[in-house]
mmCIF file of C-alpha atoms and ligand atoms in Angstrom:
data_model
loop_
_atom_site.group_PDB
_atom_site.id
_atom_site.type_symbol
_atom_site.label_atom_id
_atom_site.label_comp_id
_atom_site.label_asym_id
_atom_site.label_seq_id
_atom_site.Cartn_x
_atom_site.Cartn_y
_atom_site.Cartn_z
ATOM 1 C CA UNK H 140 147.819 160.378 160.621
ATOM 2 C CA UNK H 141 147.333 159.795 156.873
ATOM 3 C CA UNK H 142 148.832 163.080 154.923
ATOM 4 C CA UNK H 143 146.062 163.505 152.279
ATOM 5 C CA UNK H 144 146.163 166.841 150.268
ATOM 6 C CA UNK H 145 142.910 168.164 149.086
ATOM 7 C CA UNK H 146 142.104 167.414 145.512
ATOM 8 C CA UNK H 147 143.552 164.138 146.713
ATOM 9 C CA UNK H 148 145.743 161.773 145.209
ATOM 10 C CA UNK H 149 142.954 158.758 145.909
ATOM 11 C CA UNK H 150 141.333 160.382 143.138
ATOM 12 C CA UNK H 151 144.046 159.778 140.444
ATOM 13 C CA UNK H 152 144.438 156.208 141.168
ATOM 14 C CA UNK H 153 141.919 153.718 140.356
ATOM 15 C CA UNK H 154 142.968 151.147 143.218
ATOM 16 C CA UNK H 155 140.132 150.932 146.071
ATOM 17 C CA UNK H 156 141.142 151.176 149.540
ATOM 18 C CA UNK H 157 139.236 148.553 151.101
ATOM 19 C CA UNK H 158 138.210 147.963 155.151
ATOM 20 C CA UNK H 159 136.299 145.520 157.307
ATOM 21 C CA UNK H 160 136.725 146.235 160.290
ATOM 22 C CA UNK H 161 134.608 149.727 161.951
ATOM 23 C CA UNK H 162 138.219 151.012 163.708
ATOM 24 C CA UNK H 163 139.947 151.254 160.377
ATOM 25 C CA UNK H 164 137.201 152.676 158.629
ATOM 26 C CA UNK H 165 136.545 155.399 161.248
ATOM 27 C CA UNK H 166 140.605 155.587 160.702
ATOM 28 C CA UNK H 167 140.600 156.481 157.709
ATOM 29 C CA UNK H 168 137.483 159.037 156.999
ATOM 30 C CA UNK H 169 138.758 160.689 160.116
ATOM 31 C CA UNK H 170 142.704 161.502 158.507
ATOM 32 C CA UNK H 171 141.081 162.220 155.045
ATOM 33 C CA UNK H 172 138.762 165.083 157.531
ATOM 34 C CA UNK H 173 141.601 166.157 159.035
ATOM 35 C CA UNK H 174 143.411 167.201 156.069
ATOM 36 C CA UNK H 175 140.202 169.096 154.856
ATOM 37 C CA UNK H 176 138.988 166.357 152.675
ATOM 38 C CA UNK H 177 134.751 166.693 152.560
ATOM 39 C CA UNK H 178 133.494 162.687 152.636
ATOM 40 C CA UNK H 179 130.729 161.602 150.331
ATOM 41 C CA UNK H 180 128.991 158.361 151.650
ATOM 42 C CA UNK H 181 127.128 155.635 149.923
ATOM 43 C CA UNK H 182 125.597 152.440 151.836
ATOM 44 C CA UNK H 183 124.675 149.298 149.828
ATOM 45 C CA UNK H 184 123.945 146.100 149.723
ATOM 46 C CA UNK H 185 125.944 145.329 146.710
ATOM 47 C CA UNK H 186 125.083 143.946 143.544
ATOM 48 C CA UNK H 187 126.089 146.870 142.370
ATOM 49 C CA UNK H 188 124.074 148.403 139.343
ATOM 50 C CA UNK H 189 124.068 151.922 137.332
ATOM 51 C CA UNK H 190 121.911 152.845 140.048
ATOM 52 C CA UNK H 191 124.203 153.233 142.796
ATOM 53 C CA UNK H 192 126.553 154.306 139.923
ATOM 54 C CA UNK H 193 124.308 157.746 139.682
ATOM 55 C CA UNK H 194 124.403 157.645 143.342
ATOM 56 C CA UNK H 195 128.775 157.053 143.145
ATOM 57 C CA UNK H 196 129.227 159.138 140.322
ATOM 58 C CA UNK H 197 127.105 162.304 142.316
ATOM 59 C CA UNK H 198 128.562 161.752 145.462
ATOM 60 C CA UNK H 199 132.068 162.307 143.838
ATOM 61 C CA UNK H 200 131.522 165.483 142.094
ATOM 62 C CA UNK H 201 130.188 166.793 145.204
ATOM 63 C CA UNK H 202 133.441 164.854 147.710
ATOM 64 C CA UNK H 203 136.779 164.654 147.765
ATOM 65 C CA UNK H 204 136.590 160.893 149.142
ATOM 66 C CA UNK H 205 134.020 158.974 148.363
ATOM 67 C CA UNK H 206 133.280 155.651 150.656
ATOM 68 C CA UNK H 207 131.092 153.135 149.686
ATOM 69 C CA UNK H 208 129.361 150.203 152.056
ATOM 70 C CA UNK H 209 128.902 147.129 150.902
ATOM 71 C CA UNK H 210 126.641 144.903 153.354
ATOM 72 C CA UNK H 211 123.372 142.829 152.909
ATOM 73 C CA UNK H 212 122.055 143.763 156.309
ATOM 74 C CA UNK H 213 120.180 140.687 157.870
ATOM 75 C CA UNK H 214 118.175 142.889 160.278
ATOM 76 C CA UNK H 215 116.198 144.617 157.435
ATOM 77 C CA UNK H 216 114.999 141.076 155.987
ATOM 78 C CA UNK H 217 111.971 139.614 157.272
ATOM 79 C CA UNK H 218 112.383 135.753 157.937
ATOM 80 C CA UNK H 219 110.174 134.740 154.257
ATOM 81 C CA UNK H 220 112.105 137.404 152.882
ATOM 82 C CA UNK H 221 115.633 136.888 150.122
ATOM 83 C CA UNK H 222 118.256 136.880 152.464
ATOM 84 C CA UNK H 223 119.905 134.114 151.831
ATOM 85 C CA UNK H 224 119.877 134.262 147.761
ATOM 86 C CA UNK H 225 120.314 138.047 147.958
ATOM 87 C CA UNK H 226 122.881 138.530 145.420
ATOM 88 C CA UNK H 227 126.477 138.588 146.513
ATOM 89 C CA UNK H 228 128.932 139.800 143.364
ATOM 90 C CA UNK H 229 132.069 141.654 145.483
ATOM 91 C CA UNK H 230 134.081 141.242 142.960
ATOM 92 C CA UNK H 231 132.751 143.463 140.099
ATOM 93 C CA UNK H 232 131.522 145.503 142.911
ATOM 94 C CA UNK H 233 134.822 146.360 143.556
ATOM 95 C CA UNK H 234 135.827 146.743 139.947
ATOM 96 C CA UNK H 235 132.001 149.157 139.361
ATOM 97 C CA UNK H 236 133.198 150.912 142.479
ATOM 98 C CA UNK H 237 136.264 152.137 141.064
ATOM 99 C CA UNK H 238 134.509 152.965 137.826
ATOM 100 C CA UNK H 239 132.110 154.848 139.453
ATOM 101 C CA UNK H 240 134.541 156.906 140.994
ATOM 102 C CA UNK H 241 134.915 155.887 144.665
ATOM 103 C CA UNK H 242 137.621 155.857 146.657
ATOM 104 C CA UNK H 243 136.946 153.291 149.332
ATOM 105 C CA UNK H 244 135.178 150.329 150.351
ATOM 106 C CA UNK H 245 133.433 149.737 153.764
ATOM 107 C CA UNK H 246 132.823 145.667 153.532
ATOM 108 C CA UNK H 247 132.047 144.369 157.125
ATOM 109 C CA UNK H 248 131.215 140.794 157.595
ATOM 110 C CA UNK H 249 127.811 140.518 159.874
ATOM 111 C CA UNK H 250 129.809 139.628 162.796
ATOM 112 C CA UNK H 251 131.885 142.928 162.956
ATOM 113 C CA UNK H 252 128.302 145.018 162.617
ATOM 114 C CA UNK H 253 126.464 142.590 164.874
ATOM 115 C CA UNK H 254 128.641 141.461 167.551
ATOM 116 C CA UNK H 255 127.244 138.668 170.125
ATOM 117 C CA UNK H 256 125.400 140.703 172.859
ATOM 118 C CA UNK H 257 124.120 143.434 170.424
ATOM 119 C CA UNK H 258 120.490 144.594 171.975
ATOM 120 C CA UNK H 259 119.948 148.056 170.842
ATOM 121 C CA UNK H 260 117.027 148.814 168.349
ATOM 122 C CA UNK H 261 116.288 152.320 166.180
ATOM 123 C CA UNK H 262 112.440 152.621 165.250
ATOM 124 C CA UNK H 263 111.750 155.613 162.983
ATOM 125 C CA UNK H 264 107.309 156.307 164.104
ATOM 126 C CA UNK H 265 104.651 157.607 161.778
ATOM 127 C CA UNK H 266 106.660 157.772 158.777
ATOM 128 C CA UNK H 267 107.296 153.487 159.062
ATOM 129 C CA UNK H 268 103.158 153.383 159.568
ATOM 130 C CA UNK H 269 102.068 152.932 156.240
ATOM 131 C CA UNK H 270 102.991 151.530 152.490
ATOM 132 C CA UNK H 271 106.309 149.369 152.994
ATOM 133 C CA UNK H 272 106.103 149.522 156.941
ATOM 134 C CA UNK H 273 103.068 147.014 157.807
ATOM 135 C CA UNK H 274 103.541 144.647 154.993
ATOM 136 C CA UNK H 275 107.293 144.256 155.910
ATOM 137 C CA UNK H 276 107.292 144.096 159.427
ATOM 138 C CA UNK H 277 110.667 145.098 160.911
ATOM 139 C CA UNK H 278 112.245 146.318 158.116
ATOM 140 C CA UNK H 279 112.506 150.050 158.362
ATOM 141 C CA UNK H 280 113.672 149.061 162.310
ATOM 142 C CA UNK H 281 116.908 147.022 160.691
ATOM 143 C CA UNK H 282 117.263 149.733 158.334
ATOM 144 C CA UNK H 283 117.320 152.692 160.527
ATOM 145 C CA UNK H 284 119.817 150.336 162.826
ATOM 146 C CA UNK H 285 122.052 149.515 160.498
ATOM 147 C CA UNK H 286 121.962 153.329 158.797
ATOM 148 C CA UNK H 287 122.797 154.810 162.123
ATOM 149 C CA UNK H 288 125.582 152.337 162.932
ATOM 150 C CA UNK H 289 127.407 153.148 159.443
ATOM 151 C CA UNK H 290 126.943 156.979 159.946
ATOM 152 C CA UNK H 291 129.084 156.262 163.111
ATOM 153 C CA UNK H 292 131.611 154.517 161.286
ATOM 154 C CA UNK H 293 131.612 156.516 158.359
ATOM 155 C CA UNK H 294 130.866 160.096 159.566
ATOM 156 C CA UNK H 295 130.511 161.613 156.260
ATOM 157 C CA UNK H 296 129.603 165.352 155.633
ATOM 158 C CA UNK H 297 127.049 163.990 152.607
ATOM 159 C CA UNK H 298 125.322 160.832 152.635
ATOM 160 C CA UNK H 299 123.457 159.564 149.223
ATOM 161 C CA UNK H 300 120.165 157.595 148.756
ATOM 162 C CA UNK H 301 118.226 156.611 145.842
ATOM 163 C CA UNK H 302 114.965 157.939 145.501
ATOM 164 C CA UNK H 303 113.531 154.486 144.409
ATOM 165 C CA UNK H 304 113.493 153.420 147.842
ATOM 166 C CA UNK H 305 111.379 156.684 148.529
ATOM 167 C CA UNK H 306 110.268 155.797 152.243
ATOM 168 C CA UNK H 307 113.351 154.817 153.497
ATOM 169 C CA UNK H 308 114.806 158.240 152.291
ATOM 170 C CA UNK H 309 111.872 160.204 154.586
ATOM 171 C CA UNK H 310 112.655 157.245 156.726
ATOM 172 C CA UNK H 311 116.504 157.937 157.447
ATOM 173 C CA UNK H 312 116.090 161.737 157.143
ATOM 174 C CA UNK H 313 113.990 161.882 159.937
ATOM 175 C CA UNK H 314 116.399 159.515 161.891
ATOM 176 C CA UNK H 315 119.233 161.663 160.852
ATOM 177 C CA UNK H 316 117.902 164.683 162.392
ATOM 178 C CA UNK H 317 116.339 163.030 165.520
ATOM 179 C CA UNK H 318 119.667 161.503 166.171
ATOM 180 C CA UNK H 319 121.657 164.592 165.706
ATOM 181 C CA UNK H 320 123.547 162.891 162.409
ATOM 182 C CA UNK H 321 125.894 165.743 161.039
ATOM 183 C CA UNK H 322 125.451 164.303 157.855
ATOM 184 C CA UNK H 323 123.348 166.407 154.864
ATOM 185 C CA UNK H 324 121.246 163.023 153.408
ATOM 186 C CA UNK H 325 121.132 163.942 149.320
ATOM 187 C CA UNK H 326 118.495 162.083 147.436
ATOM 188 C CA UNK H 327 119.151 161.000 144.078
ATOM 189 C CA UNK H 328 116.641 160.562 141.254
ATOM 190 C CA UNK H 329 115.889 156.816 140.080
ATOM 191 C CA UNK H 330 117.615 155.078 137.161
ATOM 192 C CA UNK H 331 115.429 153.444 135.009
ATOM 193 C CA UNK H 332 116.593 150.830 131.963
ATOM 194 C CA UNK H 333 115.188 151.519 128.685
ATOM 195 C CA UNK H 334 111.822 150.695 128.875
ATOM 196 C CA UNK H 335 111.884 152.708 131.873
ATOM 197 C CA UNK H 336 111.665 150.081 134.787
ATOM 198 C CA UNK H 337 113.231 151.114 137.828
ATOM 199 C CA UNK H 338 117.199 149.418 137.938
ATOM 200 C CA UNK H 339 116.726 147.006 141.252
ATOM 201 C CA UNK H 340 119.313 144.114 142.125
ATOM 202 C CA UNK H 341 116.226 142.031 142.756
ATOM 203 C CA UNK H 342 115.364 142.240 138.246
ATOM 204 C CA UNK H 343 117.587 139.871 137.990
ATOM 205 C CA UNK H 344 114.322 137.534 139.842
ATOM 206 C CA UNK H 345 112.550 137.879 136.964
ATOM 207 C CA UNK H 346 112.090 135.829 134.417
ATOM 208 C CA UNK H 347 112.443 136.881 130.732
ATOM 209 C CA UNK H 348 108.210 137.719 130.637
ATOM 210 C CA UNK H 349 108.304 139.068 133.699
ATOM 211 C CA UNK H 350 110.766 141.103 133.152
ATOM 212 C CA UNK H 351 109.218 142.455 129.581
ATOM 213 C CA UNK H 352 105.892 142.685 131.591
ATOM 214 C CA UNK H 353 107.313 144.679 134.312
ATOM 215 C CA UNK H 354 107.794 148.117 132.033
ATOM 216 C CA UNK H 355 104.262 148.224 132.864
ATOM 217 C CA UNK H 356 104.870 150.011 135.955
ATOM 218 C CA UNK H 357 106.339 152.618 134.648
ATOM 219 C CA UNK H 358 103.937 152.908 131.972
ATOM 220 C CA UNK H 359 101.435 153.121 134.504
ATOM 221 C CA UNK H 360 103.497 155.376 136.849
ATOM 222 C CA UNK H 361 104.068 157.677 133.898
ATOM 223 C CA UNK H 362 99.861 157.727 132.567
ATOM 224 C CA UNK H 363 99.354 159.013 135.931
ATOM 225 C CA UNK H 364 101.834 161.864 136.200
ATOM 226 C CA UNK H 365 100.452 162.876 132.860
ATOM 227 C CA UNK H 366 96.669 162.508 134.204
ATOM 228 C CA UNK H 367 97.816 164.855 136.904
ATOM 229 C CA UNK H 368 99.712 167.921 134.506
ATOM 230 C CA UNK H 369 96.444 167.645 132.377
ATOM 231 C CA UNK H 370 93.445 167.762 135.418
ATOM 232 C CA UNK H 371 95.085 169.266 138.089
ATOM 233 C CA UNK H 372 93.073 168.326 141.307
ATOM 234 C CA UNK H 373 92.189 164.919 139.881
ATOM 235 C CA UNK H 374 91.038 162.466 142.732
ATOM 236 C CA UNK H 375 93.821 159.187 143.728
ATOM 237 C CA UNK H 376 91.429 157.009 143.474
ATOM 238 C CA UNK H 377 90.907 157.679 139.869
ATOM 239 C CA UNK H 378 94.990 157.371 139.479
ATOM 240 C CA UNK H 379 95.241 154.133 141.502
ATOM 241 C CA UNK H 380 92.437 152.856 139.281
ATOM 242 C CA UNK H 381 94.350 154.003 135.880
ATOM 243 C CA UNK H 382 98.292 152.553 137.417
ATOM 244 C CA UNK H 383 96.235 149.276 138.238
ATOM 245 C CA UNK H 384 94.629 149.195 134.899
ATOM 246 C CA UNK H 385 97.625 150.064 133.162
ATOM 247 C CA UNK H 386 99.599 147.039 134.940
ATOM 248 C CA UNK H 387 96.643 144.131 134.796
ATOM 249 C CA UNK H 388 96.509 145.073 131.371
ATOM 250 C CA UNK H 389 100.309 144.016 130.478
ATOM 251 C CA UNK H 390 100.421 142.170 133.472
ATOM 252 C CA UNK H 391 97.299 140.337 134.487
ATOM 253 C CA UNK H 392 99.380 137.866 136.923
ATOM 254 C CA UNK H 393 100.449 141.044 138.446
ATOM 255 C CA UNK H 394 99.563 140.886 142.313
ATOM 256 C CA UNK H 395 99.383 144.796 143.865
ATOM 257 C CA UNK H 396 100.409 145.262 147.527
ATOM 258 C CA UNK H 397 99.754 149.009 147.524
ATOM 259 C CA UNK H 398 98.980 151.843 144.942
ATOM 260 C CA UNK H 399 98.863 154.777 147.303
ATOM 261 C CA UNK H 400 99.032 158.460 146.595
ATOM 262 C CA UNK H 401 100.856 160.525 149.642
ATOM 263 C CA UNK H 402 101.977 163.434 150.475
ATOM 264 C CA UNK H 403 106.053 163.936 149.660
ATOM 265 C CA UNK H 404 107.354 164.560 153.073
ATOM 266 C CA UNK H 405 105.108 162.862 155.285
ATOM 267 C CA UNK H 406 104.260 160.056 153.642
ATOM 268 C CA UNK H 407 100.353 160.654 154.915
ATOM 269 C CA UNK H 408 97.752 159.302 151.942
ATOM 270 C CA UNK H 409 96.503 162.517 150.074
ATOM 271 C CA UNK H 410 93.046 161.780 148.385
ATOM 272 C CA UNK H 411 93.587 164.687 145.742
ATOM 273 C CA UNK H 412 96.318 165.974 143.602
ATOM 274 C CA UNK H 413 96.190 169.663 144.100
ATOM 275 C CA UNK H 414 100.049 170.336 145.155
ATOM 276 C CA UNK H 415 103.000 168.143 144.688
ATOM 277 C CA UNK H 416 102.582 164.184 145.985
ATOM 278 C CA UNK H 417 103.765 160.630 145.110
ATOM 279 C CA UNK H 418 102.448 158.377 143.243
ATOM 280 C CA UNK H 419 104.127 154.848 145.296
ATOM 281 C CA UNK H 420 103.772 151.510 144.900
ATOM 282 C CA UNK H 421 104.845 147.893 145.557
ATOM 283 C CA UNK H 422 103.379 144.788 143.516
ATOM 284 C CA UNK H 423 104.749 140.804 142.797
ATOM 285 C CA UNK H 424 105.420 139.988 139.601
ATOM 286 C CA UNK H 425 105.905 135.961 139.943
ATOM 287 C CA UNK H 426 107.959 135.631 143.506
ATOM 288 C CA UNK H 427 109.870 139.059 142.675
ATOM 289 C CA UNK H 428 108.447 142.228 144.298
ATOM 290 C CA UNK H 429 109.238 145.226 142.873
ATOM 291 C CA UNK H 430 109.088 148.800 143.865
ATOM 292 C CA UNK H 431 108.603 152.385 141.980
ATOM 293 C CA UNK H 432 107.195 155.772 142.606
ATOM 294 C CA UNK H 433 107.037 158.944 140.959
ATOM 295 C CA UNK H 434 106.634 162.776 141.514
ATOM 296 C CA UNK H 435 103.106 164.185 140.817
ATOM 297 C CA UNK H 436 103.380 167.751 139.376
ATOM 298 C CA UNK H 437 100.327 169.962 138.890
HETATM 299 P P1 AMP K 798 120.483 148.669 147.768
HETATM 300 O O1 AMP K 798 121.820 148.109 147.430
HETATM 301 O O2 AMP K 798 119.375 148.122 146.937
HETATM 302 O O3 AMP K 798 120.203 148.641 149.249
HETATM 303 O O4 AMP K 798 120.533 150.200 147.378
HETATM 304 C C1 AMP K 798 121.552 151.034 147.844
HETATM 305 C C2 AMP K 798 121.218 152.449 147.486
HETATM 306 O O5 AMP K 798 121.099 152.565 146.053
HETATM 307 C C3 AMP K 798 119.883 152.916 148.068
HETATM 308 O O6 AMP K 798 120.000 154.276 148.464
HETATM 309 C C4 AMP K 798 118.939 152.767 146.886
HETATM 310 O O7 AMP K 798 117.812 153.625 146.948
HETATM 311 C C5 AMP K 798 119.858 153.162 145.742
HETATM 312 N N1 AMP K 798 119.338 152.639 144.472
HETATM 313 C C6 AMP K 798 119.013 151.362 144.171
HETATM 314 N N2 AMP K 798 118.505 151.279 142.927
HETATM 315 C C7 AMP K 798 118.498 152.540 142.437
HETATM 316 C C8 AMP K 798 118.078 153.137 141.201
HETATM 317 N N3 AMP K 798 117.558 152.404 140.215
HETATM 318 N N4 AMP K 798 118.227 154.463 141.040
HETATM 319 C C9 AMP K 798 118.744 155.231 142.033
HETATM 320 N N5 AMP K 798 119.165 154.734 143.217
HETATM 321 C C10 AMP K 798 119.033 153.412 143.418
#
């Protein structure tokens, strides 16, 4: 067994212990447990951005070791989706990693998480009904599969999502506790670039109006949480008209999927703002779709 103190050597050195196979990963999270060492976890898909670097950089103040997952996971793409030109950068993942403040890197090729024969499926109900569920049929199924597979390979004490990706959160929370998971799932505010847009490896899609035109959303997103502190009670269909408005105005190419007000933990539509809700939305800009939500505060 690895001898790793507490307030760990890993975390004085800058070099990443990397793994791709699930025994050696397992390996090692289980020898840094055993010496007392609490694991932070941290699934991606790469490209890595200051995004997961908030959710890097929280996970290590709260761990000792932090492990990070690297893997665009076929099973969550539908078959018009980006799979194949998903962006692939390992290398200054590796390097970001580091920076960040991990310790290790889980980077499985799609063989070693799907072996030939594979046939079990994880389907999260209710909570996969509505916004992202219907339109991407499937998704939230390879999602919840592949989240459950790394949570066996990685059993971490803390696991870290973005809050961008709001449903999926509610989404693997609820498959985390159904499952019995002894992992606490942390979500971590959104990171936005100047003008406020949401950081997504899929901006780099846009082109260079698109991407000027896409600060709209949270221009929009923002008019509405304002709408809401100053008329408590205020009806969502008057703040899906004002996001809409907000967008076609900057952006009137823009093509909305959904603009839907919900409820924070269930996800259920809400048709007034009278406690706390989510404003959530998907749209196209050009090919790109592109994802945002915020908190509504009365
Ligand atoms: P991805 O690589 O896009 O699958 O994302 C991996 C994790 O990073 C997910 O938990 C995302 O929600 C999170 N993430 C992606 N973009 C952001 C962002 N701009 N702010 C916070 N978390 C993010």
């Amino acid at each position: 067994m690895m001898a790793v103190a507490r307030r760990d050597p890993l975390r004085k050195t800058s070099k990443l212990a990397e793994f791709h196979t699930a025994r050696s990963m397992r390996a090692f999270v289980r020898a840094a447990q055993a010496a007392g060492q609490v694991i932070g976890f941290v699934p991606t898909m790469g490209a890595l951005h200051a995004g997961h670097g908030a959710l890097i950089r929280r996970a290590a103040k709260k761990c000792d070791v932090v492990v990070v997952s690297v893997f665009v996971n076929p099973t969550q793409f539908g078959p018009n989706e980006d799979l194949a030109k998903y962006p692939r950068t390992i290398d200054s993942d590796r390097a970001l990693i580091a920076e960040f403040g991990g310790h290790a890197l889980f980077f499985p090729a799609v063989d070693e998480m799907y072996p030939k024969g594979a046939a079990t499926t994880v389907h999260v109900a209710h909570l996969t009904d509505g916004l992202c569920g219907p339109v991407r049929p499937g998704h939230f199924d390879g999602v919840a599969l592949i989240v459950a597979k790394l949570f066996n390979i990685v059993p971490a004490d803390y696991a870290f999502f973005g809050e961008k990706d709001f449903q999926q959160v509610a989404v693997i929370r609820q498959m985390s506790r159904d499952l019995d998971f002894p992992v606490k799932v942390v979500p971590v505010p959104t990171v936005r670039e100047k003008d406020g847009l949401a950081m997504s490896s899929r901006n780099r899609y846009l082109s260079v109006d698109e991407r000027a035109k896409a600060a709209s959303i949270y221009a929009g997103l923002s008019a509405c949480a304002a709408r809401v502190k100053a008329k408590p009670g205020v009806a969502s269909k008057d703040l899906i008209a004002l996001f809409t408005k907000t967008v076609l105005k900057a952006a009137p190419e823009a093509r909305m999927q959904y603009v839907e007000v919900v409820d924070p933990i269930t996800l259920a539509p809400v048709s007034k703002v009278t406690a706390e809700a989510r404003l959530i939305v998907a749209l196209f800009l050009g090919t790109t779709r592109l994802i945002d939500n915020v908190a509504l505060r009365v």
